[in-house]
Amino acid sequence: DTEVTQTPKHLVMGMTNKKSLKCEQHMGHRAMYWYKQKAKKPPELMFVYSYEKLSINESVPSRFSPECPNSSLLNLHLHALQPEDSALYLCASSQIDRVVTEAFFGQGTRLTVV
Amino acid sequence: EDKVVQSPLSLVVHEGDTVTLNCSYEVTNFRSLLWYKQEKKAPTFLFMLTSSGIEKKSGRLSSILDKKELFSILNITATQTGDSAVYLCAGKTSYDKVIFGPGTSLSVIP
């Protein structure tokens, strides 16, 4: 199983809503990532979890709140988002640094904030 | 600050042409250089390079890394319309950080 599964595939939410994005992998990867990608731009790193602990936060606003409940799951909780937060949110996973491997990406959640 | 730069940013070629995409990086605690192809949704993995001078090949695609010059190239020979995509280069650090360049948008016209 070399898949990273993201749900939902599409999400429309109002600026006062609270929603969560989910990501799951069963490859035994201990590094997991959230990226944000706007149209015609490369993926922009938001968070990295290593061994279920937040290791990198790229100065992301607090309205985005990541959570890693176990080694297979990664969530991104959303609250009070702005229309400019509309983007494709990508989850990825990889082996932890001691084993040099590529990062595998999920298909993304297309988020629209209205 | 970690940085990955790609050139050209966009490229239009005819089917059958050979293209070379460039990637340079300044990444602290560098571990590997990754190439991805992105069409409509998620980036799909092409190559991972960790050692200088060793060419990785997959069909019509090949890539090589120069760790002294902090540079990598991705070659595509005999291009096809299905090669049209954004090609992303990324540097991976020893802290599991993966930093992407801006991408090269390749259009292959019949």
XYZ file of N, CA and C in Angstrom:
672
model
N 0.846 -1.189 0.000
C 0.000 0.000 0.000
C 0.888 1.249 0.000
N 0.929 1.933 -1.141
C 1.759 3.137 -1.231
C 0.873 4.363 -1.384
N -0.206 4.367 -0.628
C -1.170 5.438 -0.796
C -1.281 6.336 0.417
N -1.465 7.609 0.103
C -1.829 8.588 1.123
C -3.258 9.023 0.776
N -4.170 8.831 1.696
C -5.589 9.093 1.436
C -6.034 10.349 2.164
N -6.613 11.270 1.418
C -7.109 12.511 2.026
C -8.622 12.592 1.868
N -9.269 13.061 2.920
C -10.702 13.332 2.862
C -11.006 14.648 3.563
N -12.022 15.387 3.098
C -12.765 15.129 1.865
C -11.963 15.562 0.643
N -12.452 15.260 -0.546
C -11.759 15.705 -1.761
C -12.058 17.179 -2.029
N -13.252 17.601 -1.695
C -13.662 18.987 -1.879
C -14.356 19.457 -0.606
N -14.171 20.734 -0.271
C -14.809 21.283 0.916
C -15.104 22.752 0.669
N -16.369 23.135 0.915
C -16.742 24.543 0.875
C -17.158 24.909 2.288
N -16.591 25.959 2.826
C -16.928 26.339 4.187
C -17.040 27.853 4.313
N -17.902 28.267 5.238
C -18.049 29.686 5.518
C -16.965 30.152 6.482
N -16.817 31.444 6.580
C -15.738 32.006 7.393
C -15.941 31.765 8.890
N -17.162 31.409 9.302
C -17.384 31.152 10.731
C -17.406 29.655 11.050
N -17.256 28.831 10.027
C -17.336 27.379 10.244
C -16.078 26.825 10.879
N -16.235 25.624 11.465
C -15.090 24.813 11.892
C -15.152 23.506 11.129
N -14.074 23.146 10.484
C -14.028 21.892 9.738
C -12.653 21.261 9.934
N -12.529 19.996 9.518
C -11.237 19.306 9.611
C -10.932 18.579 8.323
N -9.674 18.601 7.955
C -9.170 17.791 6.844
C -8.459 16.587 7.445
N -8.624 15.440 6.766
C -8.022 14.225 7.301
C -7.056 13.615 6.285
N -6.038 12.961 6.814
C -5.017 12.315 5.993
C -4.627 11.012 6.666
N -4.489 9.956 5.861
C -4.166 8.651 6.413
C -3.155 7.939 5.527
N -2.184 7.282 6.135
C -1.229 6.451 5.388
C -0.900 5.228 6.225
N -0.647 4.119 5.507
C -0.317 2.866 6.195
C 0.982 2.300 5.665
N 1.924 3.213 5.369
C 3.226 2.777 4.861
C 4.267 2.742 5.967
N 3.842 3.026 7.194
C 4.802 3.058 8.295
C 5.677 4.290 8.298
N 5.276 5.304 7.535
C 6.055 6.542 7.500
C 5.870 7.319 8.793
N 6.971 7.841 9.330
C 6.894 8.558 10.598
C 7.068 10.060 10.416
N 7.166 10.533 9.185
C 7.147 11.975 8.905
C 5.908 12.255 8.063
N 5.119 13.230 8.500
C 3.914 13.598 7.745
C 3.847 15.109 7.614
N 3.262 15.556 6.497
C 3.346 16.958 6.106
C 1.986 17.500 5.693
N 1.779 18.781 5.939
C 0.701 19.532 5.295
C 1.325 20.607 4.423
N 0.809 20.671 3.178
C 1.195 21.712 2.235
C -0.061 22.439 1.766
N 0.127 23.699 1.427
C -0.932 24.498 0.807
C -0.464 24.854 -0.595
N -1.352 24.691 -1.584
C -0.960 25.037 -2.942
C -2.026 25.907 -3.595
N -1.628 27.115 -3.973
C -2.503 28.009 -4.732
C -2.271 27.733 -6.216
N -3.228 28.195 -7.014
C -3.172 27.928 -8.461
C -1.862 28.454 -9.063
N -1.262 27.633 -9.880
C -0.054 27.967 -10.625
C 1.148 28.301 -9.720
N 1.094 27.799 -8.501
C 2.215 27.985 -7.556
C 2.663 26.625 -7.059
N 3.915 26.495 -6.575
C 4.325 25.202 -6.024
C 3.709 24.979 -4.649
N 3.733 23.736 -4.170
C 3.275 23.475 -2.801
C 4.125 24.259 -1.805
N 3.433 24.800 -0.811
C 4.089 25.615 0.203
C 3.968 24.877 1.536
N 5.096 24.570 2.131
C 5.092 23.789 3.372
C 4.404 24.556 4.491
N 3.527 23.836 5.218
C 2.861 24.422 6.394
C 3.416 23.796 7.674
N 3.302 22.472 7.776
C 3.680 21.770 9.008
C 4.391 20.465 8.658
N 5.303 20.054 9.571
C 5.909 18.728 9.503
C 5.753 18.078 10.869
N 5.295 16.839 10.865
C 5.271 16.020 12.074
C 6.298 14.906 11.921
N 7.137 14.755 12.944
C 8.105 13.663 12.975
C 7.845 12.859 14.231
N 7.628 11.564 14.065
C 7.274 10.703 15.205
C 6.109 11.305 16.003
N 5.100 11.735 15.273
C 3.846 12.238 15.840
C 4.007 13.541 16.626
N 5.166 14.156 16.527
C 5.362 15.444 17.209
C 5.590 16.534 16.160
N 5.016 17.690 16.413
C 5.188 18.804 15.488
C 6.643 19.251 15.505
N 7.313 19.132 14.354
C 8.723 19.496 14.303
C 8.949 20.796 13.534
N 8.076 21.102 12.597
C 8.219 22.341 11.828
C 6.850 22.982 11.663
N 6.767 24.266 12.005
C 5.587 25.085 11.746
C 6.108 26.306 11.007
N 5.726 26.431 9.738
C 6.264 27.498 8.909
C 5.477 28.795 9.102
N 5.369 29.200 10.365
C 4.687 30.465 10.696
C 3.278 30.516 10.125
N 2.567 29.421 10.323
C 1.201 29.330 9.800
C 0.237 29.998 10.798
N -0.741 30.755 10.308
C -1.699 31.398 11.230
C -2.433 30.372 12.094
N -2.821 30.798 13.291
C -3.411 29.871 14.262
C -4.794 29.374 13.857
N -5.387 29.943 12.842
C -6.676 29.427 12.376
C -6.508 28.051 11.714
N -5.264 27.653 11.469
C -4.942 26.299 11.024
C -4.300 25.574 12.205
N -4.880 24.448 12.599
C -4.381 23.744 13.765
C -4.159 22.276 13.411
N -2.901 21.835 13.327
C -2.656 20.440 12.967
C -2.743 19.537 14.186
N -2.967 18.265 13.890
C -3.031 17.270 14.955
C -2.588 15.937 14.382
N -1.773 15.199 15.141
C -1.332 13.879 14.695
C -1.689 12.872 15.784
N -2.895 12.303 15.737
C -3.346 11.437 16.834
C -2.591 10.110 16.925
N -2.074 9.626 15.795
C -1.243 8.426 15.823
C -0.371 8.412 14.567
N 0.424 7.371 14.429
C 1.435 7.375 13.361
C 0.844 7.259 11.963
N -0.451 6.944 11.858
C -1.056 6.790 10.533
C -1.940 7.968 10.135
N -2.275 8.798 11.082
C -3.280 9.836 10.842
C -2.720 11.232 11.057
N -3.180 12.134 10.205
C -2.824 13.546 10.358
C -4.074 14.353 10.049
N -4.410 15.258 10.934
C -5.584 16.115 10.727
C -5.150 17.571 10.611
N -5.984 18.348 9.954
C -5.778 19.800 9.933
C -7.122 20.436 10.271
N -7.199 21.031 11.453
C -8.433 21.664 11.914
C -8.461 23.117 11.453
N -9.611 23.497 10.918
C -9.772 24.813 10.308
C -10.834 25.602 11.044
N -10.542 26.841 11.361
C -11.509 27.668 12.086
C -11.311 29.123 11.702
N -12.437 29.785 11.387
C -12.414 31.228 11.077
C -11.464 31.525 9.927
N -11.593 30.744 8.862
C -10.718 30.963 7.706
C -11.168 32.174 6.901
N -10.275 32.631 6.061
C -10.514 33.764 5.183
C -10.620 33.273 3.733
N -11.269 34.024 2.869
C -11.361 33.592 1.461
C -9.990 33.332 0.827
N -8.965 34.057 1.249
C -7.639 33.843 0.653
C -7.003 32.520 1.084
N -7.642 31.832 2.036
C -7.170 30.505 2.425
C -7.652 29.424 1.457
N -8.488 29.804 0.530
C -8.948 28.844 -0.486
C -7.748 28.361 -1.290
N -7.604 27.042 -1.374
C -6.425 26.456 -2.023
C -6.592 24.944 -2.057
N -5.624 24.276 -2.652
C -5.518 22.816 -2.584
C -4.614 22.491 -1.394
N -5.112 21.689 -0.469
C -4.314 21.302 0.693
C -3.851 19.865 0.498
N -2.547 19.717 0.486
C -1.929 18.424 0.207
C -1.293 17.861 1.474
N -1.508 16.588 1.677
C -0.836 15.856 2.748
C 0.230 14.969 2.103
N 1.320 14.785 2.782
C 2.370 13.899 2.280
C 2.979 13.142 3.453
N 3.637 12.041 3.133
C 4.349 11.295 4.168
C 5.648 10.769 3.600
N 6.599 10.522 4.484
C 7.859 9.909 4.068
C 8.470 9.173 5.245
N 9.442 8.323 4.913
C 10.210 7.723 5.984
C 10.916 8.845 6.735
N 11.177 8.610 7.990
C 11.894 9.595 8.794
C 13.317 9.677 8.264
N 14.004 10.752 8.536
C 15.258 11.073 7.881
C 16.281 9.947 7.826
N 16.352 9.110 8.817
C 17.409 8.097 8.824
C 17.309 7.159 7.627
N 16.131 7.037 7.057
C 15.963 6.283 5.815
C 15.608 7.301 4.744
N 16.462 7.457 3.744
C 16.244 8.530 2.773
C 15.265 8.061 1.712
N 14.069 8.576 1.753
C 13.073 8.224 0.742
C 12.367 9.485 0.283
N 11.601 9.299 -0.775
C 10.813 10.398 -1.279
C 9.585 10.604 -0.408
N 8.908 11.723 -0.628
C 7.628 11.996 0.022
C 6.508 11.588 -0.930
N 5.527 10.870 -0.396
C 4.352 10.456 -1.159
C 3.213 11.416 -0.839
N 2.509 11.841 -1.886
C 1.444 12.817 -1.707
C 0.064 12.183 -1.838
N -0.878 12.705 -1.053
C -2.276 12.419 -1.276
C -2.805 13.254 -2.424
N -4.077 13.007 -2.783
C -4.670 13.705 -3.927
C -5.147 15.116 -3.576
N -5.134 15.418 -2.300
C -5.445 16.790 -1.913
C -6.913 17.014 -1.581
N -7.155 18.059 -0.830
C -8.506 18.561 -0.564
C -8.591 19.950 -1.169
N -9.555 20.126 -2.070
C -9.765 21.451 -2.674
C -10.693 22.227 -1.757
N -10.157 23.230 -1.076
C -10.914 24.004 -0.093
C -11.326 25.345 -0.677
N -12.612 25.663 -0.523
C -13.114 26.974 -0.916
C -13.746 27.619 0.311
N -13.295 28.807 0.653
C -13.834 29.557 1.791
C -14.703 30.681 1.244
N -15.972 30.661 1.667
C -16.906 31.673 1.127
C -17.342 32.642 2.229
N 18.304 31.238 4.433
C 16.974 30.665 4.176
C 17.088 29.625 3.051
N 16.453 28.490 3.238
C 16.475 27.442 2.221
C 15.777 27.902 0.951
N 16.362 27.535 -0.181
C 15.808 28.026 -1.451
C 16.036 27.004 -2.547
N 15.033 26.801 -3.394
C 15.155 25.957 -4.582
C 14.691 26.790 -5.771
N 15.522 26.839 -6.791
C 15.236 27.666 -7.964
C 15.182 26.773 -9.194
N 14.211 26.992 -10.056
C 14.100 26.198 -11.269
C 14.088 27.101 -12.497
N 14.621 26.567 -13.580
C 14.551 27.298 -14.844
C 14.478 26.296 -15.999
N 13.826 26.670 -17.098
C 12.991 27.862 -17.202
C 11.702 27.681 -16.411
N 10.945 28.747 -16.219
C 9.673 28.628 -15.508
C 8.597 28.055 -16.423
N 8.722 28.294 -17.718
C 7.799 27.647 -18.640
C 8.512 27.394 -19.962
N 7.994 26.410 -20.673
C 8.666 25.918 -21.859
C 7.610 25.320 -22.778
N 7.684 25.664 -24.057
C 6.790 25.072 -25.052
C 7.658 24.403 -26.102
N 7.412 23.123 -26.332
C 8.210 22.372 -27.314
C 7.272 21.571 -28.213
N 7.828 21.049 -29.291
C 7.070 20.168 -30.182
C 7.342 18.717 -29.824
N 6.356 17.896 -30.098
C 6.525 16.457 -29.868
C 7.804 15.979 -30.524
N 8.536 15.126 -29.816
C 9.780 14.597 -30.368
C 11.007 15.354 -29.931
N 10.813 16.588 -29.430
C 11.962 17.372 -28.960
C 12.520 16.772 -27.678
N 13.763 17.136 -27.372
C 14.381 16.802 -26.082
C 14.450 18.065 -25.232
N 14.094 17.941 -23.962
C 14.132 19.112 -23.081
C 15.013 18.832 -21.876
N 15.596 19.904 -21.358
C 16.386 19.841 -20.134
C 15.849 20.867 -19.153
N 15.449 20.391 -17.992
C 14.936 21.275 -16.947
C 16.005 21.385 -15.858
N 16.143 22.594 -15.332
C 17.222 22.876 -14.393
C 16.705 23.160 -12.988
N 17.485 22.756 -12.016
C 17.133 22.992 -10.622
C 18.402 23.292 -9.846
N 18.436 24.413 -9.147
C 19.556 24.687 -8.253
C 19.009 24.866 -6.846
N 19.812 24.552 -5.857
C 19.301 24.559 -4.495
C 20.330 25.095 -3.521
N 19.807 25.728 -2.496
C 20.607 26.119 -1.323
C 19.790 25.647 -0.135
N 20.116 24.498 0.360
C 19.325 23.858 1.408
C 20.271 23.409 2.505
N 20.056 23.917 3.705
C 20.915 23.485 4.819
C 20.559 22.052 5.206
N 21.556 21.320 5.655
C 21.365 19.912 6.038
C 20.704 19.119 4.914
N 21.191 19.315 3.714
C 20.639 18.669 2.525
C 20.777 17.156 2.628
N 19.692 16.447 2.234
C 19.757 14.993 2.219
C 19.497 14.415 0.830
N 18.524 14.985 0.118
C 18.209 14.424 -1.192
C 17.495 15.468 -2.039
N 17.548 15.239 -3.342
C 16.891 16.102 -4.316
C 15.782 15.264 -4.957
N 14.589 15.797 -4.984
C 13.428 15.054 -5.483
C 12.860 15.753 -6.710
N 12.449 14.974 -7.696
C 11.724 15.503 -8.845
C 10.315 14.914 -8.853
N 9.337 15.788 -9.102
C 7.936 15.383 -9.184
C 7.319 15.942 -10.464
N 6.291 15.247 -10.936
C 5.474 15.723 -12.056
C 4.089 16.017 -11.499
N 3.565 17.199 -11.804
C 2.225 17.534 -11.322
C 1.339 17.918 -12.501
N 0.264 17.164 -12.641
C -0.731 17.495 -13.664
C -1.891 18.201 -12.987
N -3.004 17.493 -12.768
C -4.139 18.229 -12.203
C -4.131 18.274 -10.671
N -3.683 17.223 -10.060
C -3.798 17.169 -8.595
C -2.445 16.983 -7.922
N -2.262 15.861 -7.254
C -1.081 15.698 -6.405
C 0.178 15.488 -7.238
N 1.303 15.976 -6.743
C 2.582 15.669 -7.410
C 2.851 14.167 -7.385
N 3.308 13.652 -8.513
C 3.698 12.235 -8.551
C 5.210 12.151 -8.644
N 5.750 11.229 -7.900
C 7.199 11.114 -7.734
C 7.865 10.625 -9.011
N 9.005 11.241 -9.360
C 9.788 10.793 -10.505
C 11.124 10.197 -10.042
N 11.948 11.015 -9.393
C 13.279 10.578 -9.010
C 13.668 11.124 -7.647
N 14.511 10.368 -6.978
C 15.203 10.859 -5.791
C 16.695 10.698 -6.025
N 17.445 11.759 -5.801
C 18.886 11.761 -6.045
C 19.588 12.104 -4.740
N 20.560 11.268 -4.394
C 21.319 11.546 -3.174
C 22.817 11.653 -3.441
N 23.288 11.049 -4.522
C 24.730 11.033 -4.802
C 25.022 11.772 -6.091
N 26.163 12.451 -6.112
C 26.563 13.195 -7.302
C 26.947 12.250 -8.420
N 26.611 12.654 -9.645
C 27.157 11.992 -10.821
C 26.505 10.687 -11.215
N 25.548 10.225 -10.427
C 24.904 8.940 -10.775
C 23.566 9.245 -11.427
N 23.444 8.867 -12.696
C 22.228 9.173 -13.431
C 21.122 8.185 -13.056
N 19.945 8.752 -12.802
C 18.766 7.914 -12.609
C 17.956 7.993 -13.903
N 17.425 6.839 -14.319
C 16.735 6.791 -15.605
C 15.423 6.024 -15.452
N 14.395 6.549 -16.116
C 13.126 5.853 -16.161
C 12.493 6.142 -17.512
N 12.624 5.192 -18.425
C 12.077 5.397 -19.767
C 12.770 6.548 -20.458
N 11.965 7.534 -20.869
C 12.532 8.686 -21.588
C 13.026 9.777 -20.644
N 12.852 9.568 -19.346
C 13.266 10.572 -18.373
C 14.561 10.144 -17.691
N 15.404 11.111 -17.431
C 16.628 10.845 -16.676
C 16.980 12.083 -15.876
N 17.757 11.864 -14.820
C 18.122 12.984 -13.959
C 19.470 12.722 -13.319
N 20.160 13.798 -13.003
C 21.475 13.676 -12.388
C 21.661 14.830 -11.409
N 22.489 14.597 -10.403
C 22.716 15.579 -9.351
C 24.199 15.938 -9.294
N 24.481 17.206 -9.083
C 25.854 17.673 -8.863
C 25.875 18.357 -7.495
N 26.366 17.661 -6.476
C 26.314 18.190 -5.104
C 27.361 19.267 -4.867
N 28.367 19.294 -5.727
C 29.382 20.341 -5.584
C 28.817 21.672 -6.072
N 28.134 21.635 -7.226
C 27.556 22.851 -7.800
C 26.133 23.091 -7.311
N 25.583 22.202 -6.502
C 24.220 22.330 -5.958
C 23.206 22.458 -7.080
N 23.228 21.466 -7.949
C 22.476 21.581 -9.198
C 21.981 20.205 -9.630
N 20.801 20.201 -10.251
C 20.296 18.967 -10.835
C 19.626 19.291 -12.152
N 19.616 18.326 -13.071
C 18.861 18.475 -14.308
C 17.941 17.280 -14.490
N 16.825 17.559 -15.159
C 15.891 16.517 -15.560
C 15.799 16.580 -17.083
N 16.111 15.467 -17.719
C 16.034 15.389 -19.182
C 14.835 14.561 -19.596
N 14.152 15.025 -20.620
C 13.078 14.241 -21.227
C 13.374 14.169 -22.718
N 13.549 12.956 -23.217
C 13.815 12.793 -24.651
C 12.527 12.397 -25.374
N 12.494 12.666 -26.669
C 11.350 12.291 -27.514
C 10.030 12.654 -26.835
N 9.879 13.907 -26.490
C 8.708 14.339 -25.724
C 7.399 13.985 -26.407
N 6.386 13.746 -25.563
C 5.040 13.421 -26.027
C 4.075 14.403 -25.370
N 2.862 14.511 -25.940
C 1.890 15.461 -25.362
C 1.573 15.095 -23.908
N 1.656 13.816 -23.579
C 1.399 13.381 -22.205
C 2.444 13.832 -21.206
N 3.555 14.372 -21.710
C 4.588 14.906 -20.814
C 4.240 16.317 -20.351
N 3.210 16.906 -20.930
C 2.812 18.262 -20.542
C 2.383 18.256 -19.075
N 3.028 19.060 -18.272
C 2.781 19.083 -16.822
C 3.686 20.150 -16.221
N 3.529 20.326 -14.914
C 4.499 21.129 -14.162
C 5.476 20.160 -13.512
N 6.759 20.419 -13.700
C 7.801 19.582 -13.111
C 8.393 20.330 -11.923
N 8.277 19.693 -10.774
C 8.703 20.312 -9.518
C 9.973 19.646 -9.016
N 10.894 20.481 -8.587
C 12.124 20.019 -7.964
C 12.017 20.375 -6.480
N 12.484 19.503 -5.604
C 12.404 19.780 -4.168
C 13.675 19.301 -3.479
N 14.078 20.044 -2.460
C 15.196 19.629 -1.622
C 14.660 19.085 -0.309
N 15.187 17.950 0.120
C 14.767 17.370 1.395
C 15.934 17.481 2.375
N 15.619 17.932 3.587
C 16.666 18.157 4.585
C 16.698 17.012 5.592
N 17.709 17.033 6.414
C 17.819 16.001 7.439
C 16.784 16.184 8.540
N 16.065 17.289 8.539
C 14.970 17.489 9.485
C 13.624 17.187 8.842
N 13.647 16.415 7.759
C 12.428 15.970 7.087
C 11.647 17.113 6.462
N 12.331 18.212 6.183
C 11.661 19.326 5.519
C 11.828 19.144 4.007
N 10.740 19.289 3.251
C 10.785 19.178 1.789
C 10.386 20.531 1.222
N 11.338 21.163 0.540
C 11.107 22.524 0.035
C 11.050 22.482 -1.484
N 9.973 23.007 -2.034
C 9.772 22.964 -3.479
C 10.278 24.226 -4.165
N 10.747 24.045 -5.379
C 10.999 25.167 -6.270
C 9.705 25.597 -6.927
N 9.746 26.644 -7.749
C 8.531 27.189 -8.351
C 7.944 26.311 -9.448
N 8.720 25.358 -9.933
C 8.228 24.473 -10.984
C 8.539 24.985 -12.386
N 8.627 24.058 -13.318
C 8.728 24.390 -14.742
C 7.474 23.862 -15.413
N 6.731 24.749 -16.043
C 5.526 24.345 -16.756
C 5.905 23.967 -18.182
N 5.756 22.697 -18.526
C 6.132 22.190 -19.842
C 4.872 21.933 -20.662
N 4.835 22.491 -21.842
C 3.743 22.214 -22.784
C 4.353 21.578 -24.016
N 3.852 20.417 -24.380
C 4.323 19.719 -25.572
C 3.206 19.763 -26.597
N 3.481 20.399 -27.734
C 2.429 20.537 -28.748
C 2.672 19.555 -29.883
N 1.583 19.035 -30.447
C 1.735 18.010 -31.497
C 2.399 18.588 -32.742
